[in-house]
Short mmCIF file of N, CA and C in Angstrom, two decimals:
data_model
loop_
_atom_site.label_atom_id
_atom_site.label_comp_id
_atom_site.label_asym_id
_atom_site.label_seq_id
_atom_site.Cartn_x
_atom_site.Cartn_y
_atom_site.Cartn_z
N MET A 1 0.85 -1.18 0.00
CA MET A 1 0.00 0.00 0.00
C MET A 1 0.89 1.23 0.00
N LYS A 2 1.65 1.34 -1.02
CA LYS A 2 2.59 2.42 -1.16
C LYS A 2 1.89 3.75 -1.46
N HIS A 3 0.78 3.68 -2.18
CA HIS A 3 0.08 4.90 -2.59
C HIS A 3 -1.29 5.01 -1.91
N TRP A 4 -1.33 4.85 -0.62
CA TRP A 4 -2.58 4.89 0.13
C TRP A 4 -3.24 6.26 0.05
N TYR A 5 -2.47 7.32 -0.08
CA TYR A 5 -3.03 8.67 -0.13
C TYR A 5 -3.83 8.90 -1.41
N ILE A 6 -3.49 8.22 -2.49
CA ILE A 6 -4.26 8.34 -3.73
C ILE A 6 -5.64 7.69 -3.54
N ILE A 7 -5.63 6.52 -2.92
CA ILE A 7 -6.90 5.84 -2.64
C ILE A 7 -7.76 6.69 -1.70
N ALA A 8 -7.15 7.29 -0.70
CA ALA A 8 -7.89 8.14 0.24
C ALA A 8 -8.46 9.37 -0.46
N ALA A 9 -7.67 9.99 -1.34
CA ALA A 9 -8.14 11.16 -2.07
C ALA A 9 -9.31 10.81 -2.99
N VAL A 10 -9.23 9.68 -3.68
CA VAL A 10 -10.32 9.24 -4.55
C VAL A 10 -11.57 8.97 -3.72
N LEU A 11 -11.41 8.34 -2.59
CA LEU A 11 -12.55 8.06 -1.71
C LEU A 11 -13.20 9.35 -1.23
N VAL A 12 -12.42 10.34 -0.87
CA VAL A 12 -12.96 11.63 -0.42
C VAL A 12 -13.72 12.29 -1.55
N VAL A 13 -13.19 12.27 -2.76
CA VAL A 13 -13.87 12.88 -3.90
C VAL A 13 -15.19 12.17 -4.17
N VAL A 14 -15.20 10.85 -4.13
CA VAL A 14 -16.43 10.09 -4.35
C VAL A 14 -17.47 10.43 -3.28
N LEU A 15 -17.05 10.52 -2.04
CA LEU A 15 -17.98 10.86 -0.96
C LEU A 15 -18.53 12.28 -1.12
N LEU A 16 -17.70 13.22 -1.54
CA LEU A 16 -18.17 14.58 -1.74
C LEU A 16 -19.16 14.67 -2.90
N VAL A 17 -18.91 13.95 -3.96
CA VAL A 17 -19.85 13.93 -5.09
C VAL A 17 -21.18 13.30 -4.67
N ALA A 18 -21.11 12.22 -3.92
CA ALA A 18 -22.34 11.56 -3.45
C ALA A 18 -23.13 12.49 -2.52
N ALA A 19 -22.43 13.17 -1.62
CA ALA A 19 -23.11 14.09 -0.70
C ALA A 19 -23.74 15.25 -1.47
N GLY A 20 -23.06 15.78 -2.45
CA GLY A 20 -23.61 16.86 -3.27
C GLY A 20 -24.83 16.42 -4.05
N ALA A 21 -24.77 15.23 -4.61
CA ALA A 21 -25.91 14.70 -5.36
C ALA A 21 -27.11 14.50 -4.44
N TYR A 22 -26.85 13.97 -3.25
CA TYR A 22 -27.94 13.78 -2.29
C TYR A 22 -28.53 15.13 -1.89
N TRP A 23 -27.71 16.12 -1.63
CA TRP A 23 -28.19 17.45 -1.22
C TRP A 23 -29.05 18.04 -2.32
N PHE A 24 -28.58 17.96 -3.57
CA PHE A 24 -29.33 18.51 -4.69
C PHE A 24 -30.67 17.79 -4.84
N TRP A 25 -30.68 16.47 -4.77
CA TRP A 25 -31.91 15.69 -4.87
C TRP A 25 -32.86 16.04 -3.73
N SER A 26 -32.32 16.21 -2.53
CA SER A 26 -33.13 16.55 -1.36
C SER A 26 -33.81 17.90 -1.54
N GLN A 27 -33.09 18.88 -2.08
CA GLN A 27 -33.67 20.20 -2.31
C GLN A 27 -34.82 20.12 -3.31
N ALA A 28 -34.62 19.37 -4.37
CA ALA A 28 -35.67 19.24 -5.39
C ALA A 28 -36.89 18.52 -4.82
N THR A 29 -36.67 17.51 -4.00
CA THR A 29 -37.77 16.77 -3.38
C THR A 29 -38.55 17.67 -2.43
N GLN A 30 -37.85 18.47 -1.64
CA GLN A 30 -38.52 19.38 -0.72
C GLN A 30 -39.36 20.40 -1.48
N ALA A 31 -38.79 20.98 -2.53
CA ALA A 31 -39.52 21.98 -3.32
C ALA A 31 -40.79 21.36 -3.90
N GLN A 32 -40.69 20.14 -4.39
CA GLN A 32 -41.87 19.47 -4.96
C GLN A 32 -42.93 19.20 -3.89
N PHE A 33 -42.50 18.79 -2.69
CA PHE A 33 -43.45 18.54 -1.59
C PHE A 33 -44.22 19.81 -1.25
N PHE A 34 -43.49 20.91 -1.03
CA PHE A 34 -44.15 22.17 -0.64
C PHE A 34 -45.04 22.69 -1.77
N THR A 35 -44.59 22.57 -3.01
CA THR A 35 -45.39 23.00 -4.16
C THR A 35 -46.69 22.22 -4.22
N ASP A 36 -46.60 20.91 -4.09
CA ASP A 36 -47.80 20.07 -4.15
C ASP A 36 -48.77 20.37 -3.01
N ALA A 37 -48.23 20.55 -1.80
CA ALA A 37 -49.09 20.83 -0.64
C ALA A 37 -49.81 22.17 -0.80
N LEU A 38 -49.09 23.20 -1.23
CA LEU A 38 -49.70 24.52 -1.38
C LEU A 38 -50.68 24.54 -2.56
N LYS A 39 -50.41 23.74 -3.58
CA LYS A 39 -51.31 23.65 -4.72
C LYS A 39 -52.59 22.92 -4.34
N THR A 40 -52.45 21.84 -3.57
CA THR A 40 -53.61 21.05 -3.16
C THR A 40 -54.63 21.91 -2.41
N TYR A 41 -54.14 22.77 -1.54
CA TYR A 41 -55.04 23.58 -0.72
C TYR A 41 -55.25 24.98 -1.28
N ARG A 42 -54.79 25.21 -2.51
CA ARG A 42 -55.00 26.48 -3.22
C ARG A 42 -54.60 27.68 -2.36
N VAL A 43 -53.42 27.60 -1.78
CA VAL A 43 -52.93 28.67 -0.91
C VAL A 43 -52.48 29.86 -1.75
N ILE A 44 -52.97 31.04 -1.38
CA ILE A 44 -52.54 32.29 -2.01
C ILE A 44 -52.07 33.19 -0.88
N THR A 45 -50.77 33.51 -0.89
CA THR A 45 -50.20 34.32 0.19
C THR A 45 -48.95 35.03 -0.29
N ASP A 46 -48.52 36.01 0.45
CA ASP A 46 -47.25 36.69 0.22
C ASP A 46 -46.36 36.45 1.42
N VAL A 47 -45.08 36.23 1.17
CA VAL A 47 -44.11 36.09 2.25
C VAL A 47 -42.94 37.02 1.97
N SER A 48 -42.28 37.42 3.04
CA SER A 48 -41.13 38.32 2.91
C SER A 48 -39.91 37.66 3.54
N ILE A 49 -38.84 37.60 2.77
CA ILE A 49 -37.59 37.01 3.24
C ILE A 49 -36.47 37.99 2.92
N GLY A 50 -35.80 38.48 3.95
CA GLY A 50 -34.68 39.39 3.75
C GLY A 50 -35.04 40.64 2.97
N GLY A 51 -36.22 41.16 3.19
CA GLY A 51 -36.66 42.37 2.51
C GLY A 51 -37.22 42.15 1.12
N GLU A 52 -37.19 40.93 0.63
CA GLU A 52 -37.75 40.58 -0.68
C GLU A 52 -39.13 39.96 -0.48
N THR A 53 -40.09 40.37 -1.28
CA THR A 53 -41.44 39.84 -1.18
C THR A 53 -41.70 38.84 -2.30
N TYR A 54 -42.23 37.70 -1.90
CA TYR A 54 -42.56 36.62 -2.84
C TYR A 54 -44.06 36.39 -2.78
N ALA A 55 -44.67 36.20 -3.94
CA ALA A 55 -46.09 35.88 -4.02
C ALA A 55 -46.22 34.39 -4.32
N ILE A 56 -47.01 33.71 -3.51
CA ILE A 56 -47.24 32.28 -3.72
C ILE A 56 -48.71 32.10 -4.07
N THR A 57 -48.96 31.50 -5.23
CA THR A 57 -50.31 31.23 -5.69
C THR A 57 -50.40 29.76 -6.07
N SER A 58 -51.04 28.98 -5.22
CA SER A 58 -51.22 27.53 -5.45
C SER A 58 -49.90 26.84 -5.78
N GLY A 59 -48.86 27.15 -5.02
CA GLY A 59 -47.58 26.49 -5.18
C GLY A 59 -46.64 27.11 -6.20
N VAL A 60 -47.08 28.14 -6.90
CA VAL A 60 -46.23 28.84 -7.87
C VAL A 60 -45.68 30.10 -7.20
N VAL A 61 -44.36 30.25 -7.20
CA VAL A 61 -43.70 31.38 -6.54
C VAL A 61 -43.29 32.40 -7.58
N THR A 62 -43.67 33.66 -7.33
CA THR A 62 -43.23 34.75 -8.20
C THR A 62 -42.58 35.83 -7.36
N LYS A 63 -41.59 36.48 -7.97
CA LYS A 63 -40.90 37.60 -7.31
C LYS A 63 -40.71 38.67 -8.37
N GLY A 64 -41.35 39.79 -8.18
CA GLY A 64 -41.25 40.87 -9.14
C GLY A 64 -41.77 40.50 -10.51
N GLY A 65 -42.79 39.66 -10.56
CA GLY A 65 -43.38 39.25 -11.83
C GLY A 65 -42.68 38.07 -12.50
N GLU A 66 -41.56 37.63 -11.94
CA GLU A 66 -40.81 36.51 -12.51
C GLU A 66 -41.11 35.24 -11.73
N THR A 67 -41.45 34.17 -12.42
CA THR A 67 -41.75 32.90 -11.78
C THR A 67 -40.45 32.20 -11.39
N LEU A 68 -40.38 31.75 -10.14
CA LEU A 68 -39.22 31.03 -9.64
C LEU A 68 -39.56 29.56 -9.51
N SER A 69 -38.56 28.71 -9.63
CA SER A 69 -38.79 27.29 -9.44
C SER A 69 -37.56 26.65 -8.80
N GLY A 70 -37.74 25.41 -8.36
CA GLY A 70 -36.63 24.65 -7.78
C GLY A 70 -36.05 25.29 -6.54
N ARG A 71 -34.71 25.30 -6.47
CA ARG A 71 -34.03 25.81 -5.28
C ARG A 71 -34.26 27.30 -5.06
N GLY A 72 -34.48 28.05 -6.13
CA GLY A 72 -34.73 29.48 -5.99
C GLY A 72 -36.03 29.78 -5.27
N ALA A 73 -37.00 28.88 -5.40
CA ALA A 73 -38.30 29.08 -4.79
C ALA A 73 -38.40 28.42 -3.41
N LEU A 74 -37.45 27.57 -3.07
CA LEU A 74 -37.56 26.76 -1.86
C LEU A 74 -37.73 27.56 -0.56
N PRO A 75 -36.94 28.61 -0.30
CA PRO A 75 -37.15 29.35 0.96
C PRO A 75 -38.55 29.95 1.07
N ALA A 76 -39.07 30.49 -0.02
CA ALA A 76 -40.42 31.06 0.00
C ALA A 76 -41.47 29.98 0.19
N LEU A 77 -41.27 28.83 -0.46
CA LEU A 77 -42.22 27.72 -0.29
C LEU A 77 -42.23 27.22 1.15
N ARG A 78 -41.06 27.08 1.75
CA ARG A 78 -40.97 26.63 3.15
C ARG A 78 -41.72 27.58 4.08
N LEU A 79 -41.46 28.89 3.90
CA LEU A 79 -42.09 29.87 4.77
C LEU A 79 -43.60 29.91 4.56
N ALA A 80 -44.05 29.86 3.32
CA ALA A 80 -45.49 29.87 3.04
C ALA A 80 -46.16 28.64 3.64
N TYR A 81 -45.51 27.49 3.52
CA TYR A 81 -46.07 26.26 4.09
C TYR A 81 -46.15 26.35 5.61
N ALA A 82 -45.08 26.84 6.24
CA ALA A 82 -45.06 26.96 7.71
C ALA A 82 -46.12 27.95 8.19
N ALA A 83 -46.23 29.08 7.51
CA ALA A 83 -47.22 30.09 7.91
C ALA A 83 -48.64 29.56 7.74
N THR A 84 -48.90 28.90 6.64
CA THR A 84 -50.23 28.34 6.39
C THR A 84 -50.57 27.26 7.40
N THR A 85 -49.62 26.41 7.69
CA THR A 85 -49.85 25.35 8.68
C THR A 85 -50.13 25.95 10.05
N ALA A 86 -49.37 26.97 10.44
CA ALA A 86 -49.59 27.61 11.75
C ALA A 86 -50.95 28.28 11.82
N GLN A 87 -51.41 28.84 10.72
CA GLN A 87 -52.73 29.50 10.72
C GLN A 87 -53.86 28.48 10.74
N ARG A 88 -53.71 27.41 10.02
CA ARG A 88 -54.80 26.44 9.89
C ARG A 88 -54.83 25.38 10.98
N ARG A 89 -53.68 25.08 11.56
CA ARG A 89 -53.59 24.07 12.61
C ARG A 89 -52.67 24.57 13.73
N PRO A 90 -53.12 25.56 14.49
CA PRO A 90 -52.24 26.11 15.52
C PRO A 90 -51.92 25.07 16.59
N LEU A 91 -50.70 25.18 17.11
CA LEU A 91 -50.26 24.25 18.15
C LEU A 91 -51.12 24.41 19.40
N MET A 92 -51.36 25.64 19.80
CA MET A 92 -52.21 25.92 20.95
C MET A 92 -53.25 26.95 20.52
N ASN A 93 -54.46 26.54 20.38
CA ASN A 93 -55.52 27.42 19.96
C ASN A 93 -56.06 28.19 21.16
N LEU A 94 -55.49 29.36 21.39
CA LEU A 94 -55.85 30.16 22.57
C LEU A 94 -56.45 31.49 22.17
N ASP A 95 -57.20 31.53 21.09
CA ASP A 95 -57.79 32.79 20.65
C ASP A 95 -58.64 33.42 21.75
N GLY A 96 -58.41 34.73 21.96
CA GLY A 96 -59.21 35.45 22.92
C GLY A 96 -58.71 35.34 24.37
N ASN A 97 -57.70 34.58 24.62
CA ASN A 97 -57.18 34.43 25.97
C ASN A 97 -55.94 35.28 26.16
N THR A 98 -55.74 35.74 27.34
CA THR A 98 -54.54 36.50 27.67
C THR A 98 -53.56 35.58 28.38
N PRO A 99 -52.27 35.88 28.34
CA PRO A 99 -51.30 35.03 29.04
C PRO A 99 -51.59 34.93 30.54
N ALA A 100 -52.11 35.98 31.14
CA ALA A 100 -52.41 35.95 32.57
C ALA A 100 -53.52 34.94 32.87
N GLY A 101 -54.47 34.77 31.96
CA GLY A 101 -55.57 33.85 32.17
C GLY A 101 -55.20 32.40 31.98
N VAL A 102 -54.04 32.13 31.40
CA VAL A 102 -53.63 30.76 31.12
C VAL A 102 -53.04 30.08 32.36
N ARG A 103 -52.53 30.85 33.28
CA ARG A 103 -51.90 30.29 34.49
C ARG A 103 -52.74 29.33 35.23
#
């Protein structure tokens, strides 16, 4: 095993390529999940991320009139999904109650 460092370098490169492919596939899968969920329930909302406003209409993300897809739309899709879920299925439905009354 005179050239063990070559084998180690090749192994590291293969692992990095596999990790990158998995990350890319995971991002695409997440975007598709959020798009399908927001489309199913016909969600129409606006979200703001870092001062930029995104419009979501049934899973389609637009920013400044331009339609975004894939990884570019993923942060807006995540936020729209989380906001919609929180509004429709709140963890603690305490409407009309004050924190002092919860004790």
